[in-house]
Amino acid sequence: MLIKTKRSSELSENDVTDEKVYKERRKLLKGLGFAGASSLLVGSGLSLNSFADEDNSSFKTTSLEFAKTNAKQVTDKLTPEAKVISHNNFYEFGAKKDQPIEYAKNFKVDPWQLKISGEVDKPFTLDYDQLYTLFDLEERIYRLRCVEAWSMVIPWLGFRLADLIKKAQPNSNAKYVKFKTLYDPDQMPGQSNRYLGGGIHYPYVEGLRLDEAMNDLSFLSVGLYGKTLPPQNGAPIRLVTPWKYGFKSIKSIVEIELVTRKPKTTWNKLAPNEYGFYANVNPEVDHPRWSQASERRITSGGLFARNRIETQMFNGYGDDVAHLYKDMNLKRNY
Ligand code: MTE
């Protein structure tokens, strides 16, 4: 984004194991028919936790039960878990890619409250446990394309944003959905230290048009790689909109508000000529400072791995979302 970031070459290469373990675990879970399988595995002594749990962090991820999705899945090779959880953009915990894993390691997410409010007939608030139990969790493998022109493929766990919104019963004034990240400078050092936090005005805010939010692809994630989200990836709950640049996928959400007017969103406010409200992945509309025609896919490969690929319109999800923008000029509404 605005800050110069470290290169992924500084990541550990000792990461393929996690992906292998994960695949083995999925086979096992399938064989065992899910129920009780995760606790059985934990009890068996098979290590499922990532290396993050082996360091001195007080944050622990736990296994989640989930079903395979009926939604269309991408077949791209997964980005190894170790890279997904160590190469992050989460400015509340530092603007450099390797800072969130360090600064977020003691982040406390329980108790948590997620409020659904605004132009709805039935506002409600979810507590920490309800995030995992209100809906059956499903796994969705999505591409994540950052506006900085790198990308990953991540197996998320969660539920459809539409299901949560429907439960609140939006009224006819609801036209947009506004999301807010936790504001807690005691826990999130980037919120009080301008240098660490990249000069952003906090709390981080994002928004979607209501029809975008109700699209089947819009997903609220509470986990990845079979476990609860690590803090650096947005614990306990974050948005994932895979056809949009990653900055729309707001982390550690405490408020989802149905509103009438288009909300003012964090990056759009900071640099409107660089980061649009829609932020749909579009190889034909360059960022003012770099091309968006291609991207560096973060894989298990090292520094010299050939991992530059062409960027696809809507990140390859056009069949699902192109109709949402059919009468719009996408060069103007970037
Ligand atoms: N949400 C908050 N609250 N703060 C952030 O700095 N960064 C965004 C998005 N969500 C960000 C955020 C950006 S720029 C990207 S690319 C994705 O999170 C990165 O998600 P990841 O770290 O899980 O890959």
XYZ file of C-alpha atoms and ligand atoms in Angstrom, residues 1 84 87-92 144-148 150 152 154 156 181 200 202 204 232-234 238 246-252 267, ligand 1:
57
model
C 0.000 0.000 0.000
C -0.343 -17.353 4.889
C 3.202 -12.482 5.307
C 0.388 -10.198 6.376
C -1.130 -6.783 5.942
C -2.657 -5.776 9.264
C -1.515 -2.229 9.935
C -2.944 -2.175 13.460
C -6.607 -13.515 -2.349
C -5.193 -10.793 -4.643
C -3.574 -7.868 -2.869
C -3.598 -4.464 -4.568
C 0.216 -4.589 -4.164
C 0.964 -10.416 -4.836
C -2.229 -16.353 -2.283
C -6.165 -19.891 1.099
C -10.858 -20.375 4.712
C -12.382 -3.266 13.009
C -3.994 5.284 8.836
C -8.330 4.148 12.929
C -10.192 0.592 9.930
C -2.431 -11.652 12.254
C -5.032 -12.978 9.787
C -7.909 -11.165 11.493
C -12.805 -11.205 9.109
C -7.409 -7.681 -0.380
C -7.823 -4.360 1.424
C -11.620 -4.830 1.250
C -11.237 -7.996 3.380
C -11.385 -6.208 6.715
C -10.055 -8.039 9.787
C -11.080 -8.439 13.442
C -7.889 3.405 2.078
N -7.947 -5.162 7.946
C -7.501 -4.323 8.903
N -8.270 -4.092 9.965
N -6.285 -3.721 8.836
C -5.471 -3.901 7.737
O -4.379 -3.324 7.703
N -5.183 -4.981 5.563
C -5.921 -5.412 4.367
C -6.878 -6.567 4.679
N -7.602 -6.309 5.907
C -5.920 -4.775 6.690
C -7.171 -5.427 6.855
C -5.049 -5.795 3.268
S -4.237 -4.517 2.491
C -4.926 -7.077 2.823
S -4.066 -7.444 1.415
C -5.514 -8.205 3.559
O -6.129 -7.779 4.787
C -4.416 -9.192 3.900
O -4.931 -10.322 4.546
P -3.909 -11.426 5.083
O -2.875 -10.744 5.910
O -4.738 -12.400 5.856
O -3.288 -12.048 3.845
